[in-house]
Tab-separated table of C-alpha atoms and ligand atoms in Angstrom:
chain	number	residue	atom	x	y	z
A	1	MET	CA	-0.033	-0.056	-0.288
A	2	PRO	CA	1.254	3.419	-0.756
A	3	THR	CA	2.088	5.606	2.111
A	4	THR	CA	0.641	8.969	1.989
A	5	PRO	CA	3.353	11.592	2.091
A	6	THR	CA	3.353	14.264	4.469
A	7	ASN	CA	2.379	17.851	2.959
A	8	PRO	CA	4.079	20.282	4.769
A	9	HIS	CA	1.956	22.938	3.270
A	10	LEU	CA	-1.276	21.451	5.324
A	11	PRO	CA	-2.003	22.178	8.544
A	12	PHE	CA	-0.784	19.833	11.734
A	13	GLY	CA	-3.566	17.632	12.984
A	14	ASP	CA	-6.062	18.297	15.448
A	15	ASP	CA	-4.810	18.994	18.728
A	16	LYS	CA	-6.569	17.221	21.206
A	17	ASN	CA	-5.005	18.563	24.084
A	18	ALA	CA	-6.373	22.285	23.295
A	19	PRO	CA	-8.540	23.492	25.914
A	20	TRP	CA	-11.158	24.009	23.783
A	21	TYR	CA	-11.115	20.885	21.604
A	22	GLY	CA	-14.431	19.042	21.195
A	23	LYS	CA	-16.227	21.253	23.610
A	24	ASP	CA	-19.719	22.398	23.471
A	25	ILE	CA	-20.296	26.194	23.367
A	26	LEU	CA	-23.489	26.495	25.274
A	27	SER	CA	-23.513	29.692	27.602
A	28	VAL	CA	-21.640	32.475	28.211
A	29	LYS	CA	-21.028	31.282	31.671
A	30	GLN	CA	-18.428	28.654	30.200
A	31	PHE	CA	-15.968	31.679	29.824
A	32	SER	CA	-13.649	32.756	32.534
A	33	HIS	CA	-12.166	36.335	32.167
A	34	ASP	CA	-8.775	34.118	30.743
A	35	ASP	CA	-10.702	32.315	28.226
A	36	LEU	CA	-12.594	35.493	27.004
A	37	GLN	CA	-8.770	37.330	26.813
A	38	TYR	CA	-7.835	34.038	24.821
A	39	VAL	CA	-11.088	33.739	22.467
A	40	PHE	CA	-10.497	37.643	21.568
A	41	GLY	CA	-6.709	36.943	20.932
A	42	VAL	CA	-7.469	34.654	18.716
A	43	ALA	CA	-10.427	36.760	17.007
A	44	HIS	CA	-7.521	39.236	16.720
A	45	GLU	CA	-5.432	36.878	14.786
A	46	MET	CA	-8.317	35.814	12.358
A	47	ARG	CA	-8.802	39.462	11.913
A	48	GLY	CA	-5.360	39.716	10.499
A	49	MET	CA	-5.260	36.747	8.692
A	50	VAL	CA	-8.404	37.560	6.718
A	51	GLU	CA	-6.644	40.923	5.834
A	52	ARG	CA	-3.857	39.643	4.711
A	53	LEU	CA	-5.170	36.280	3.196
A	54	GLY	CA	-8.822	36.427	2.690
A	55	THR	CA	-8.951	32.689	2.970
A	56	PHE	CA	-6.599	30.089	4.528
A	57	ASP	CA	-6.569	26.270	5.125
A	58	LEU	CA	-6.607	26.045	8.991
A	59	LEU	CA	-9.855	23.737	8.649
A	60	LYS	CA	-9.437	22.274	5.547
A	61	GLY	CA	-11.486	18.932	5.219
A	62	LYS	CA	-13.485	19.823	8.153
A	63	ILE	CA	-17.480	20.308	7.964
A	64	LEU	CA	-19.868	22.193	9.710
A	65	ALA	CA	-23.763	21.526	9.925
A	66	ASN	CA	-25.552	24.573	10.251
A	67	LEU	CA	-29.121	23.982	11.857
A	68	PHE	CA	-31.352	26.903	11.939
A	69	TYR	CA	-35.069	26.170	13.338
A	70	GLU	CA	-35.571	30.132	13.546
A	71	PRO	CA	-34.815	32.968	10.801
A	72	SER	CA	-31.393	34.343	10.840
A	73	THR	CA	-29.133	36.751	8.430
A	74	ARG	CA	-26.169	37.582	10.215
A	75	THR	CA	-25.506	34.286	12.498
A	76	SER	CA	-26.028	31.932	9.943
A	77	SER	CA	-23.979	33.478	6.928
A	78	SER	CA	-21.084	34.348	9.555
A	79	PHE	CA	-20.446	30.862	10.480
A	80	THR	CA	-20.829	29.975	6.835
A	81	ALA	CA	-18.328	32.645	6.059
A	82	ALA	CA	-16.474	31.718	9.059
A	83	MET	CA	-15.759	27.879	7.841
A	84	GLU	CA	-15.295	28.638	4.881
A	85	ARG	CA	-12.683	31.167	5.166
A	86	LEU	CA	-10.872	28.739	6.814
A	87	GLY	CA	-11.241	26.237	4.195
A	88	GLY	CA	-13.837	24.130	5.458
A	89	SER	CA	-17.501	23.432	3.764
A	90	VAL	CA	-20.800	23.828	5.608
A	91	ILE	CA	-24.228	21.693	5.146
A	92	PRO	CA	-26.630	24.349	5.493
A	93	ILE	CA	-30.310	23.471	7.137
A	94	SER	CA	-32.428	26.392	7.418
A	95	GLU	CA	-35.429	25.488	5.664
A	96	VAL	CA	-36.156	22.910	8.444
A	97	LYS	CA	-39.345	22.508	6.465
A	98	TYR	CA	-37.658	20.750	3.927
A	99	SER	CA	-35.959	18.416	6.143
A	100	SER	CA	-37.153	15.472	8.005
A	101	VAL	CA	-37.968	17.727	11.059
A	102	SER	CA	-41.401	18.458	8.994
A	103	LYS	CA	-42.174	14.863	9.301
A	104	GLY	CA	-41.653	15.012	13.309
A	105	GLU	CA	-37.980	14.037	13.692
A	106	SER	CA	-37.241	15.095	17.324
A	107	LEU	CA	-33.815	17.702	17.711
A	108	PRO	CA	-31.618	14.425	19.381
A	109	ASP	CA	-32.502	12.354	16.166
A	110	THR	CA	-31.649	15.374	13.898
A	111	VAL	CA	-28.252	16.063	15.756
A	112	ARG	CA	-27.596	12.443	16.114
A	113	THR	CA	-27.965	12.436	11.859
A	114	LEU	CA	-25.749	15.313	11.308
A	115	GLU	CA	-22.954	14.428	13.439
A	116	CYS	CA	-22.350	11.407	10.903
A	117	TYR	CA	-21.385	14.007	8.262
A	118	ALA	CA	-19.930	16.817	9.998
A	119	ASP	CA	-17.601	17.714	12.624
A	120	VAL	CA	-19.561	20.505	14.473
A	121	ILE	CA	-23.044	21.581	14.527
A	122	VAL	CA	-24.348	25.201	15.144
A	123	LEU	CA	-27.697	25.072	16.127
A	124	ARG	CA	-30.484	27.935	16.299
A	125	HIS	CA	-33.666	26.745	17.767
A	126	PRO	CA	-36.735	28.653	19.662
A	127	GLU	CA	-36.560	26.877	23.034
A	128	THR	CA	-34.716	27.673	25.912
A	129	GLY	CA	-32.329	25.079	26.795
A	130	SER	CA	-32.288	23.266	23.002
A	131	ALA	CA	-28.490	23.559	22.600
A	132	ALA	CA	-28.083	21.921	26.244
A	133	LEU	CA	-30.380	19.111	24.942
A	134	ALA	CA	-28.749	18.970	21.651
A	135	ALA	CA	-25.030	18.622	23.262
A	136	LYS	CA	-26.355	15.784	25.580
A	137	TYR	CA	-26.727	13.663	22.378
A	138	ALA	CA	-24.211	14.630	20.051
A	139	ARG	CA	-20.771	13.385	20.453
A	140	LYS	CA	-19.467	16.425	17.937
A	141	PRO	CA	-19.202	19.945	19.221
A	142	VAL	CA	-22.609	21.831	19.530
A	143	ILE	CA	-22.509	25.654	19.321
A	144	ASN	CA	-25.701	27.586	20.684
A	145	ALA	CA	-26.760	30.065	17.805
A	146	GLY	CA	-29.625	31.388	20.112
A	147	ASP	CA	-31.733	29.480	22.360
A	148	GLY	CA	-35.389	30.888	22.086
A	149	VAL	CA	-35.007	33.770	24.865
A	150	GLY	CA	-32.287	32.140	26.774
A	151	GLU	CA	-28.705	33.124	25.435
A	152	HIS	CA	-26.558	33.924	22.135
A	153	PRO	CA	-23.347	33.294	23.407
A	154	THR	CA	-21.424	33.856	20.081
A	155	GLN	CA	-22.996	37.273	19.896
A	156	ALA	CA	-22.195	38.327	23.472
A	157	LEU	CA	-18.515	37.194	22.624
A	158	LEU	CA	-18.369	39.103	19.139
A	159	ASP	CA	-20.224	42.098	21.256
A	160	ALA	CA	-17.525	42.191	23.841
A	161	PHE	CA	-14.979	41.504	21.070
A	162	THR	CA	-16.234	44.691	19.177
A	163	ILE	CA	-15.980	46.715	22.199
A	164	MET	CA	-12.568	45.526	22.809
A	165	GLU	CA	-11.387	46.512	19.360
A	166	GLU	CA	-13.416	49.929	19.185
A	167	LEU	CA	-12.938	51.126	22.473
A	168	GLY	CA	-9.564	49.267	23.465
A	169	ARG	CA	-10.597	47.818	26.947
A	170	LEU	CA	-13.532	46.074	28.573
A	171	ASP	CA	-12.692	47.548	31.871
A	172	ASN	CA	-14.070	50.627	33.451
A	173	LEU	CA	-17.076	50.978	31.062
A	174	THR	CA	-20.526	52.234	31.500
A	175	VAL	CA	-22.528	49.722	29.304
A	176	THR	CA	-26.599	50.737	28.820
A	177	MET	CA	-28.951	48.355	27.583
A	178	LEU	CA	-32.040	49.481	25.671
A	179	GLY	CA	-34.943	48.248	24.587
A	180	ASP	CA	-36.605	44.733	25.125
A	181	LEU	CA	-34.201	43.360	27.662
A	182	LYS	CA	-36.959	40.764	28.557
A	183	TYR	CA	-37.037	38.753	25.477
A	184	GLY	CA	-33.239	39.922	24.066
A	185	ARG	CA	-31.659	36.979	24.376
A	186	THR	CA	-28.472	38.546	23.595
A	187	VAL	CA	-28.565	41.030	26.461
A	188	HIS	CA	-28.987	38.311	28.858
A	189	SER	CA	-25.738	36.854	27.297
A	190	LEU	CA	-23.801	40.189	27.309
A	191	ALA	CA	-24.697	41.062	30.436
A	192	ARG	CA	-23.589	37.936	32.226
A	193	LEU	CA	-20.408	37.985	30.100
A	194	LEU	CA	-19.563	41.496	31.071
A	195	SER	CA	-19.792	40.691	34.808
A	196	ASN	CA	-16.205	39.184	34.221
A	197	PHE	CA	-14.713	42.505	33.833
A	198	SER	CA	-13.529	45.200	36.472
A	199	GLY	CA	-15.019	48.576	36.819
A	200	ILE	CA	-18.289	47.563	34.873
A	201	LYS	CA	-21.482	49.343	35.499
A	202	LEU	CA	-24.534	48.517	33.810
A	203	ASN	CA	-27.911	50.703	32.885
A	204	TYR	CA	-30.845	48.806	31.767
A	205	VAL	CA	-33.516	50.879	29.993
A	206	SER	CA	-36.829	49.312	28.880
A	207	PRO	CA	-40.420	49.669	28.864
A	208	ASP	CA	-41.940	48.361	32.263
A	209	ILE	CA	-43.086	44.720	30.779
A	210	LEU	CA	-39.545	44.451	28.988
A	211	ARG	CA	-37.429	44.316	32.196
A	212	MET	CA	-34.182	42.173	32.561
A	213	PRO	CA	-35.194	39.148	34.158
A	214	ARG	CA	-34.443	38.615	37.737
A	215	ASP	CA	-32.228	35.712	37.404
A	216	VAL	CA	-29.912	37.579	35.058
A	217	ILE	CA	-29.716	40.552	37.354
A	218	GLU	CA	-29.439	38.303	40.445
A	219	GLU	CA	-26.080	36.680	38.558
A	220	VAL	CA	-24.497	39.766	37.348
A	221	GLY	CA	-25.143	40.925	40.921
A	222	GLN	CA	-23.392	38.296	42.668
A	223	LYS	CA	-20.198	39.235	40.940
A	224	GLY	CA	-20.885	42.970	42.472
A	225	ILE	CA	-21.367	44.509	39.219
A	226	PRO	CA	-23.631	47.723	39.786
A	227	GLN	CA	-26.733	47.749	37.695
A	228	ALA	CA	-29.519	50.303	37.569
A	229	GLU	CA	-32.809	49.930	35.998
A	230	PHE	CA	-34.671	53.261	34.077
A	231	ASN	CA	-37.367	53.697	32.037
A	232	ALA	CA	-35.780	57.238	29.854
A	233	LEU	CA	-32.515	57.384	28.394
A	234	GLU	CA	-31.897	61.099	29.253
A	235	GLN	CA	-30.692	60.143	32.752
A	236	VAL	CA	-27.646	57.721	31.535
A	237	LEU	CA	-27.239	58.816	27.786
A	238	PRO	CA	-24.381	61.199	28.861
A	239	ASP	CA	-22.162	59.111	31.252
A	240	THR	CA	-22.618	55.839	28.862
A	241	ASP	CA	-19.476	54.705	27.075
A	242	VAL	CA	-21.519	51.996	24.927
A	243	LEU	CA	-25.266	51.837	23.965
A	244	TYR	CA	-26.382	48.312	23.301
A	245	VAL	CA	-29.870	48.914	21.310
A	246	THR	CA	-32.331	46.060	20.991
A	247	ARG	CA	-35.165	45.386	18.973
A	248	VAL	CA	-38.507	44.491	20.377
A	249	GLN	CA	-38.860	40.805	19.855
A	250	LYS	CA	-42.107	40.724	18.338
A	251	GLU	CA	-42.287	36.945	17.732
A	252	ARG	CA	-42.051	36.428	21.520
A	253	PHE	CA	-45.530	37.921	22.217
A	254	GLU	CA	-48.603	36.173	22.904
A	255	ASP	CA	-50.781	39.497	22.354
A	256	GLN	CA	-49.530	41.509	19.525
A	257	ALA	CA	-51.661	44.407	20.679
A	258	VAL	CA	-49.179	44.525	23.719
A	259	TYR	CA	-46.381	44.544	21.262
A	260	GLU	CA	-47.893	47.486	19.151
A	261	SER	CA	-47.902	49.382	22.695
A	262	VAL	CA	-44.140	48.804	23.419
A	263	LYS	CA	-42.572	48.694	19.705
A	264	GLY	CA	-41.771	52.077	19.246
A	265	ALA	CA	-40.826	53.001	23.224
A	266	PHE	CA	-37.261	54.023	22.232
A	267	VAL	CA	-35.885	55.693	19.076
A	268	ILE	CA	-32.252	56.526	18.799
A	269	ASP	CA	-31.340	59.478	15.988
A	270	PRO	CA	-29.060	62.047	15.747
A	271	ASP	CA	-30.862	64.411	18.048
A	272	VAL	CA	-31.099	62.185	20.724
A	273	MET	CA	-27.496	61.364	20.575
A	274	LYS	CA	-26.744	64.814	20.809
A	275	ALA	CA	-26.735	64.146	24.710
A	276	ALA	CA	-23.927	61.658	24.291
A	277	ARG	CA	-20.335	61.529	24.421
A	278	HIS	CA	-18.279	61.891	21.149
A	279	ASP	CA	-16.084	58.950	22.404
A	280	MET	CA	-18.753	56.332	22.829
A	281	ILE	CA	-20.439	53.826	20.468
A	282	VAL	CA	-23.999	52.528	19.578
A	283	MET	CA	-24.109	48.639	19.154
A	284	HIS	CA	-27.003	46.591	17.904
A	285	PRO	CA	-27.040	42.878	17.380
A	286	LEU	CA	-29.293	43.363	14.469
A	287	PRO	CA	-32.019	43.578	12.850
A	288	ARG	CA	-33.268	46.822	13.923
A	289	VAL	CA	-36.941	47.495	12.810
A	290	GLY	CA	-36.903	51.340	13.476
A	291	GLU	CA	-35.226	51.586	16.877
A	292	ILE	CA	-32.185	53.613	15.201
A	293	SER	CA	-33.065	55.942	12.581
A	294	VAL	CA	-31.062	55.502	9.414
A	295	ASP	CA	-30.088	59.301	10.036
A	296	PHE	CA	-27.521	58.169	12.723
A	297	ASP	CA	-26.045	55.417	10.686
A	298	ASP	CA	-23.314	57.638	9.330
A	299	ASP	CA	-22.255	58.919	12.717
A	300	PRO	CA	-18.711	57.535	13.460
A	301	ARG	CA	-20.281	56.453	16.750
A	302	ALA	CA	-22.670	53.945	14.932
A	303	ALA	CA	-20.577	50.728	15.270
A	304	TYR	CA	-23.550	48.130	14.392
A	305	PHE	CA	-22.252	47.744	10.913
A	306	ARG	CA	-18.457	47.167	12.162
A	307	GLN	CA	-19.976	44.655	14.903
A	308	MET	CA	-21.259	42.319	11.911
A	309	GLU	CA	-17.880	42.319	10.628
A	310	TYR	CA	-16.004	41.321	14.086
A	311	GLY	CA	-18.676	38.542	14.586
A	312	LEU	CA	-16.741	36.878	11.609
A	313	TYR	CA	-13.497	36.641	13.440
A	314	VAL	CA	-14.917	35.725	16.594
A	315	ARG	CA	-16.993	32.773	14.705
A	316	MET	CA	-13.579	32.122	13.054
A	317	ALA	CA	-11.998	31.894	16.247
A	318	LEU	CA	-14.643	29.502	18.107
A	319	LEU	CA	-14.439	26.904	15.230
A	320	ALA	CA	-10.936	26.698	15.395
A	321	MET	CA	-11.070	26.065	18.957
A	322	VAL	CA	-13.630	23.709	19.394
A	323	LEU	CA	-12.064	21.823	16.275
A	324	GLY	CA	-8.421	21.527	17.969
A	325	LYS	CA	-6.820	24.260	15.510
A	326	ALA	CA	-6.252	27.278	18.352
B	1	LIG	N1	-30.201	38.688	15.744
B	1	LIG	C1	-30.321	38.942	17.245
B	1	LIG	C2	-31.050	37.441	17.741
B	1	LIG	O1	-30.826	36.499	17.029
B	1	LIG	C3	-31.068	39.715	17.622
B	1	LIG	C4	-32.353	39.509	17.464
B	1	LIG	O2	-33.115	39.119	16.723
B	1	LIG	O3	-33.110	40.837	17.557
B	1	LIG	O4	-31.151	37.238	19.024
């Protein structure tokens, strides 16, 4: 039998001793302060590599199953782009109605199927806890791409990376979260994640019925982070370093009349932003549906489009980590 020659241009084998090799990414609670520095370091390197090379073969031969039971533009396409920029390939399943899910297949059976073909599974699902359930059945790593109103850990990691790249620090910041803090899973993850840093102050501004859940406030409070709730932005905007705006999550309301009553509660526009500092940034996980006026888009403080690009580098870092290449 001919032996396979070693190709010096191909990447080394999987490093099974790498700290994140084979791990699931289900919640930001898994990440310590040091882990976060590590992720941001790898993401920063990915940024440099993409700028220099565009695409490179770190994950050549690896396959990602991108399994989306809820709509997505950014998360789904950035995971696809991340895998392809690393030389890997993707099985996209975003129209679950055309898959066996529509025949009644359970989530455990679907992930057990996909892991026969793929090395890593990215899952978005409407139920809180679904990613943890999938991970229980899968032998391959599962990455939570949003589980209902629960968490969206990769979004929080890219949000924090955005703050780091834009403001140069994650300590000593006043972060104001605005909008639907009850159903917005991105703020649940981001508040928890930021509680790893010192000198962080969190303001929560929302309509009364959309306040930050008590369990998140308690968890963050246990880390000694000062938090305060408001229903108007004026009081906190002048001191804010990061204004994190969210969409009112229409799809989570049982009564659409209630949604209509709160959907326009806050709108960020150039006039409102006159009260904010010049060295702060405005972020949004997107999509926006009116809570940030397009008239603000050209303001240098509008970081929400740059934020999407940072997401690519963070997702490249996470894929490389769980596949033993970082
Ligand atoms: N894209 C984000 C998410 O999936 C934010 C949103 O949908 O409002 O949670």
